[in-house]
Coordinates of C-alpha atoms and ligand atoms in Angstrom, one line a residue:
M143 CA 0.0 0.0 0.0
T144 CA 1.2 3.5 -0.8
L145 CA 3.1 5.1 2.0
I146 CA 3.5 8.9 2.1
L147 CA 5.4 11.2 4.5
G148 CA 3.8 14.6 4.8
L149 CA 5.4 17.9 6.0
E150 CA 3.6 21.1 7.0
S151 CA 5.2 24.4 7.8
S152 CA 3.2 27.2 6.1
C153 CA 2.2 29.1 9.2
D154 CA 2.9 28.6 12.9
D155 CA 2.6 24.8 13.2
S156 CA 5.4 22.4 12.4
A157 CA 4.0 19.0 11.5
A158 CA 5.0 15.6 10.1
A159 CA 2.8 12.6 9.4
L160 CA 2.9 9.2 7.8
V161 CA -0.3 8.2 5.9
T162 CA -1.2 5.3 3.7
G163 CA -3.2 5.3 0.5
D164 CA -5.9 3.2 2.3
R165 CA -6.4 6.0 4.9
R166 CA -4.4 4.7 7.8
I167 CA -2.5 7.4 9.8
L168 CA 0.6 5.5 11.0
A169 CA 2.0 8.4 12.9
Q170 CA 1.5 12.2 13.1
V171 CA 2.7 15.0 15.2
V172 CA 2.0 18.8 15.3
V173 CA 4.0 21.2 17.3
G174 CA 2.6 24.7 17.6
Q175 CA 4.4 27.9 18.4
N176 CA 1.7 29.8 20.3
S177 CA 3.9 30.9 23.2
A178 CA 6.5 32.2 20.8
H179 CA 4.0 34.5 19.0
A180 CA 1.6 35.2 21.9
P181 CA 3.4 38.5 23.0
F182 CA 2.8 39.9 19.5
G183 CA -0.9 38.9 19.3
G184 CA -0.3 37.2 15.9
V185 CA 2.2 35.1 13.9
V186 CA 5.6 36.8 13.3
P187 CA 6.8 35.3 10.1
E188 CA 10.6 35.3 10.9
I189 CA 10.0 33.7 14.3
A190 CA 7.9 31.0 12.6
A191 CA 10.5 30.2 10.0
R192 CA 13.3 29.9 12.5
A193 CA 11.2 27.6 14.7
H194 CA 10.4 25.3 11.7
V195 CA 14.2 25.0 11.1
E196 CA 14.7 23.9 14.7
V197 CA 11.7 21.6 15.1
L198 CA 10.8 19.9 11.8
P199 CA 13.8 17.5 11.4
G200 CA 13.1 16.1 14.9
L201 CA 9.4 15.6 13.9
I202 CA 10.4 13.7 10.8
A203 CA 12.6 11.4 12.8
Q204 CA 9.9 11.0 15.4
V205 CA 7.1 9.8 13.0
L206 CA 9.5 7.5 11.1
E207 CA 10.5 5.9 14.4
E208 CA 7.0 5.7 15.8
A209 CA 5.8 3.9 12.7
G210 CA 8.9 1.8 12.4
V211 CA 9.4 3.1 8.8
R212 CA 12.7 3.7 7.1
P213 CA 12.9 6.4 4.4
H214 CA 13.5 3.9 1.6
E215 CA 10.1 2.3 2.4
L216 CA 8.3 5.5 1.5
D217 CA 6.6 5.8 -1.9
A218 CA 6.9 9.6 -1.9
V219 CA 7.5 12.7 0.2
A220 CA 4.8 15.4 0.3
A221 CA 5.5 18.9 1.6
T222 CA 3.5 22.1 1.6
A223 CA 4.8 24.3 -1.1
G224 CA 2.4 27.2 -0.4
P225 CA 0.5 29.3 0.0
G226 CA 1.6 30.7 3.3
L227 CA 4.4 32.6 5.1
I228 CA 7.2 32.1 2.6
G229 CA 10.1 31.6 5.0
G230 CA 8.3 28.7 6.7
V231 CA 7.1 27.2 3.4
M232 CA 10.7 27.2 2.1
V233 CA 11.9 25.4 5.3
G234 CA 9.4 22.5 5.0
L235 CA 9.6 22.3 1.2
L236 CA 13.4 22.1 1.2
A237 CA 13.3 19.5 4.0
G238 CA 11.0 17.4 1.8
K239 CA 13.2 17.8 -1.2
G240 CA 16.2 16.8 0.8
L241 CA 14.5 13.7 2.0
A242 CA 13.1 12.8 -1.4
L243 CA 16.6 13.3 -2.9
A244 CA 18.4 11.2 -0.2
A245 CA 15.8 8.4 -0.4
N246 CA 15.5 8.6 -4.2
K247 CA 11.7 9.0 -3.9
P248 CA 9.3 11.4 -5.8
L249 CA 8.5 14.8 -4.4
L250 CA 4.8 15.9 -4.0
A251 CA 4.7 19.7 -3.8
V252 CA 1.3 20.1 -2.1
N253 CA -0.9 23.2 -2.0
H254 CA -1.8 23.8 1.6
L255 CA -5.4 24.7 0.6
E256 CA -5.7 21.4 -1.3
G257 CA -4.6 19.7 1.9
H258 CA -7.6 21.3 3.7
A259 CA -9.9 20.7 0.7
L260 CA -9.2 16.9 0.5
S261 CA -8.8 16.4 4.3
P262 CA -12.4 15.2 4.8
R263 CA -11.8 12.3 2.4
L264 CA -9.1 11.0 4.8
T265 CA -11.6 10.2 7.5
D266 CA -14.7 9.9 5.4
P267 CA -14.2 7.1 2.8
T268 CA -17.8 7.7 1.6
L269 CA -17.2 11.3 0.5
A270 CA -17.0 11.3 -3.3
F271 CA -16.4 14.1 -5.7
P272 CA -17.9 16.6 -6.3
Y273 CA -18.7 18.4 -3.1
L274 CA -19.2 22.0 -2.1
L275 CA -16.5 23.0 0.4
L276 CA -16.5 25.9 2.8
L277 CA -12.8 26.4 3.5
A278 CA -12.5 28.7 6.5
S279 CA -9.1 29.2 8.2
G280 CA -6.9 31.9 9.5
G281 CA -5.8 33.0 6.0
H282 CA -8.8 32.0 3.9
C283 CA -12.5 32.0 3.6
Q284 CA -13.7 30.5 0.4
L285 CA -16.5 28.4 -1.1
L286 CA -15.2 25.9 -3.6
E287 CA -16.7 23.2 -5.7
V288 CA -14.3 20.3 -5.4
R289 CA -14.7 18.3 -8.5
G290 CA -11.6 16.1 -8.3
V291 CA -8.0 16.0 -7.3
G292 CA -6.6 19.3 -8.6
E293 CA -10.0 20.4 -10.0
Y294 CA -11.5 23.3 -8.1
R295 CA -14.0 26.0 -9.0
R296 CA -14.1 28.9 -6.6
L297 CA -17.6 30.3 -6.1
A298 CA -16.7 32.9 -3.5
T299 CA -13.9 34.3 -1.3
T300 CA -13.6 37.1 1.3
I301 CA -13.3 40.7 0.2
D302 CA -11.3 41.6 3.3
D303 CA -10.5 39.4 6.4
A304 CA -10.7 35.6 6.6
A305 CA -13.1 34.1 9.2
G306 CA -10.3 32.8 11.4
E307 CA -8.6 36.2 11.3
A308 CA -11.9 37.7 12.5
F309 CA -11.9 35.3 15.5
D310 CA -8.3 36.1 16.2
K311 CA -8.8 39.9 16.1
A312 CA -12.1 39.8 18.1
A313 CA -10.2 37.7 20.7
K314 CA -7.4 40.3 20.8
S315 CA -10.0 43.1 21.4
L316 CA -11.4 41.0 24.3
G317 CA -7.9 40.4 25.7
L318 CA -8.1 36.7 24.9
P319 CA -5.0 34.7 23.9
Y320 CA -4.0 33.8 20.3
P321 CA -5.3 31.8 18.4
G322 CA -8.6 33.4 19.1
G323 CA -11.0 30.8 17.8
P324 CA -10.9 28.3 20.6
A325 CA -10.8 31.1 23.3
I326 CA -13.9 32.8 21.8
E327 CA -15.8 29.5 21.4
A328 CA -15.1 28.7 25.1
L329 CA -16.2 32.1 26.4
A330 CA -19.2 32.2 24.1
K331 CA -20.7 29.2 25.9
E332 CA -21.2 31.5 28.9
G333 CA -22.7 34.4 27.0
D334 CA -26.0 35.5 25.3
P335 CA -25.7 35.4 21.5
A336 CA -28.4 38.0 21.2
A337 CA -27.0 40.5 23.8
V338 CA -24.9 42.7 21.5
P339 CA -26.2 44.0 18.2
L340 CA -23.5 43.4 15.6
P341 CA -23.5 43.7 11.8
R342 CA -23.7 40.7 9.4
P343 CA -21.6 42.0 6.4
L344 CA -22.8 41.0 2.9
V345 CA -25.7 38.9 4.2
G346 CA -28.4 38.9 1.6
S347 CA -26.1 40.0 -1.3
A348 CA -26.3 38.2 -4.6
E349 CA -22.7 36.8 -4.9
P350 CA -21.8 34.4 -2.1
H351 CA -18.7 36.4 -1.1
F352 CA -17.7 37.0 2.6
S353 CA -16.6 40.1 4.5
F354 CA -15.6 40.3 8.2
A355 CA -13.7 43.6 8.6
G356 CA -16.8 45.5 9.6
L357 CA -17.7 42.9 12.2
K358 CA -14.2 43.0 13.6
S359 CA -14.5 46.8 14.0
A360 CA -17.9 46.6 15.6
V361 CA -16.5 44.1 18.2
Q362 CA -13.7 46.6 18.9
R363 CA -16.2 49.4 19.5
A364 CA -18.4 47.1 21.7
V365 CA -15.4 46.3 23.9
A366 CA -14.4 49.9 24.1
A367 CA -17.9 51.0 25.1
G368 CA -17.7 48.8 28.1
A369 CA -21.5 48.2 28.3
H370 CA -21.5 44.5 27.7
A371 CA -20.0 41.5 29.5
P372 CA -17.1 39.9 27.5
A373 CA -19.0 36.5 27.3
D374 CA -21.9 38.3 25.7
I375 CA -19.7 40.0 23.2
A376 CA -18.0 36.6 22.4
A377 CA -21.3 34.8 22.0
S378 CA -22.8 37.6 19.9
F379 CA -19.7 37.8 17.7
Q380 CA -19.7 34.0 17.1
Q381 CA -23.4 34.1 16.3
A382 CA -22.8 36.9 13.7
V383 CA -20.0 34.7 12.1
V384 CA -22.4 31.7 12.0
D385 CA -25.1 33.9 10.4
C386 CA -22.7 35.1 7.7
L387 CA -21.3 31.7 7.0
I388 CA -24.7 30.1 6.7
D389 CA -26.2 32.9 4.5
R390 CA -23.2 32.9 2.1
T391 CA -23.0 29.1 2.0
R392 CA -26.8 28.9 1.3
R393 CA -26.3 31.2 -1.6
A394 CA -23.5 28.9 -3.0
L395 CA -25.7 25.8 -2.5
E396 CA -28.2 27.4 -4.8
R397 CA -25.4 27.5 -7.4
S398 CA -24.1 24.0 -7.0
D399 CA -25.8 20.7 -7.4
A400 CA -22.9 18.9 -5.6
P401 CA -24.6 16.2 -3.4
A402 CA -22.5 17.0 -0.2
L403 CA -21.6 20.1 1.8
V404 CA -18.2 19.9 3.5
V405 CA -16.5 22.3 5.9
A406 CA -12.7 22.2 6.5
G407 CA -9.9 24.5 7.8
G408 CA -9.2 25.7 11.3
V409 CA -12.6 27.5 11.8
A410 CA -14.4 24.2 11.1
A411 CA -13.2 23.1 14.5
N412 CA -15.9 25.3 15.9
G413 CA -18.8 23.3 17.3
A414 CA -21.5 26.0 16.7
I415 CA -20.3 26.5 13.1
R416 CA -20.3 22.8 12.4
A417 CA -23.8 22.3 13.9
A418 CA -25.3 25.2 11.9
L419 CA -23.7 24.0 8.6
Q420 CA -25.0 20.5 9.3
G421 CA -28.5 21.9 9.7
L422 CA -28.1 23.9 6.4
A423 CA -27.0 20.8 4.5
T424 CA -30.0 18.8 5.9
D425 CA -32.4 21.6 4.9
H426 CA -31.1 21.5 1.4
G427 CA -31.1 17.7 1.1
R428 CA -27.3 17.4 1.0
A429 CA -25.0 15.1 2.9
F430 CA -22.7 16.8 5.4
S431 CA -19.1 15.9 6.2
S432 CA -16.4 17.5 8.2
P433 CA -13.1 16.2 9.4
P434 CA -12.5 15.8 13.2
A435 CA -11.3 19.0 14.9
W436 CA -7.7 17.9 15.0
L437 CA -7.7 17.5 11.2
C438 CA -9.3 20.9 10.7
T439 CA -6.5 22.9 12.2
D440 CA -3.1 22.8 10.4
N441 CA -1.5 19.4 10.4
A442 CA 0.6 17.2 8.2
A443 CA -1.8 14.2 7.9
M444 CA -3.8 16.3 5.5
I445 CA -0.7 17.1 3.5
A446 CA 0.3 13.5 3.3
W447 CA -3.2 12.5 2.3
A448 CA -3.4 15.2 -0.4
G449 CA 0.0 13.8 -1.5
A450 CA -1.5 10.3 -1.6
E451 CA -4.4 11.5 -3.7
R452 CA -2.0 13.3 -6.1
F453 CA 0.4 10.3 -6.2
A454 CA -2.5 8.0 -7.1
A455 CA -3.4 10.4 -9.9
G456 CA 0.2 10.4 -11.2
L457 CA 0.7 14.1 -10.3
I458 CA 4.3 14.0 -9.0
D459 CA 6.6 17.1 -9.0
R460 CA 10.1 17.9 -9.9
L461 CA 12.8 18.8 -7.4
D462 CA 12.8 22.4 -8.7
A463 CA 9.2 22.9 -7.6
P464 CA 8.8 26.5 -6.3
A465 CA 7.8 27.7 -2.9
R466 CA 4.8 30.0 -3.4
A467 CA 3.5 32.7 -1.0
R468 CA 0.3 32.9 -3.1
W469 CA -1.2 29.9 -4.8
P470 CA -5.0 30.0 -5.6
L471 CA -6.7 26.6 -6.0
D472 CA -8.7 28.0 -8.9
P473 CA -6.4 30.3 -10.9
T474 CA -9.3 31.2 -13.2
A475 CA -11.4 32.8 -10.4
E476 CA -11.8 36.5 -10.6
A477 CA -10.9 38.7 -7.6
A478 CA -14.0 39.5 -5.5
R479 CA -15.1 43.1 -5.8
G480 CA -13.4 45.2 -3.2
A481 CA -11.0 42.5 -2.4
G482 CA -7.5 43.1 -1.0
V483 CA -5.3 40.6 -3.0
K484 CA -5.4 37.2 -1.3
A485 CA -4.5 33.8 -2.6
Ligands
KG4_48 O1 -6.3 26.0 9.3 P1 -5.6 26.7 10.3 O2 -5.1 25.9 11.5 O3 -4.4 27.6 9.8 C1 -4.5 28.3 8.6 O4 -4.3 27.7 7.5 O5 -4.9 29.5 8.7 O6 -6.6 27.8 10.9 C2 -6.3 28.6 12.0 C3 -7.5 29.5 12.3 C4 -7.2 30.6 13.4 O7 -7.6 31.8 12.9 C5 -8.0 30.1 14.6 O8 -8.4 31.1 15.4 C6 -9.1 29.4 13.9 O9 -8.6 28.7 12.8 N1 -9.8 28.4 14.8 C7 -11.0 28.5 15.2 C8 -11.2 27.4 16.1 N2 -10.1 26.7 16.2 C9 -9.2 27.3 15.4 N3 -12.0 29.4 14.9 C10 -13.2 29.2 15.5 N4 -13.5 28.3 16.5 C11 -12.5 27.3 16.8 N5 -12.8 26.4 17.7
ZN49 ZN1 -4.4 25.9 7.1

C-alpha cells in the first residue's frame, strides 16, 4: 500500500505525518508555536520560519521511528509548497526535497489549501467528488466546488478578512489569547448570543462572497464602550459569524448541485459553526461531512493525504518545484469586488 510522508510548515505549526493510501494514519505530530507568538498577538513570520528550522527535522525522525518506517520504504514525500508565510514554506519544502533526494523518492509539492480541501476524504471514505466546500481558516474563507484532485472551482472568497482572522482579532480586542477561535468558542458558551447588536456584512447580497472587517471593528467598538460582558460579546460575535457563513453558503448551495456540503480549515473546529452547517445541509437535502477537529487545524496528515491522492493520480513534482506565497486553488477565479489581494 502507498506510504506517504507529509510535512507542513506554512504558518505557525510544524508537523509531520505518515499516511497510507488506504487511509491509515501511521504516525502524526503537530508542534505549535503559540507561546513564541503570543506576546505579539499574531504570527511573526521570521520567528515562525526559525522555529520550523529547529523543530521539523526532529518531527520527521519521530514519525518514522514511531511507525517503524525507514525512508527507503516511503513511496513519496509530500511537503506544503504554499500558500503561506514564505520563510516557513521554504523550510518545509526544502526538508521534503532533501529527504526525497536522499531516499530517491518522488516529491509531491502540495498546495496547503488542497490539503484542507481533501482532508475530509481521509476520515470519510464515503465522501465522493464533487462536493461543495467551505474552507475557513486563519488566512482564507472560500466556497469551492471540489470536482476532483486538482480540480477546483471557486464560487466565493472574502473581500477583506478571513473568518479565522476575525476570530483572532475579536479575541485580541477582548484580551483573549492567540489563536482566538478556541478562546472565543469557550467564552461564548457562557454568554448570550443576542445580547450585543453586531453587523452581518454582505448577508443577503447576490454573490456568495464574505466580509468580516466591519464585524471585527464593531467588536472593537463594543469592547471599548464597556457596556457588555465579555462573554456576551464573544457569544454575539460567534453568532454573527455563524449567520454570515450560513447565509453565504446557502447562496453557494443554490449555485451548485454537488450532493454533499463539507467544511474544513481551522474554523471548522468550531462546534457552533459545524452544527449550523450540518442543519443547512439537511435543509437542502445534501449530505454533510467535516473532518474531526484535530484534522481541521493545520497538520501534516492532510498534506500526506493530499499527497497520496496526487500520487494515485500520477501528479508528482520535480525537485525544482517553487515555494509560493500565493497559490490559488482556482487560478481562473476573478478577484472579488473590493478584495485586497489574497491567494
Ligand atoms: O487552518 P488553520 O489551522 O491555519 C490556517 O491555515 O490558517 O486555521 C487557524 C485559524 C485561526 O484563525 C484560529 O483562530 C481558527 O482557525 N480556529 C477557530 C477554532 N479553532 C481554530 N476558529 C473558531 N473556532 C474554533 N474552535
Ligand atoms: Zn491551514
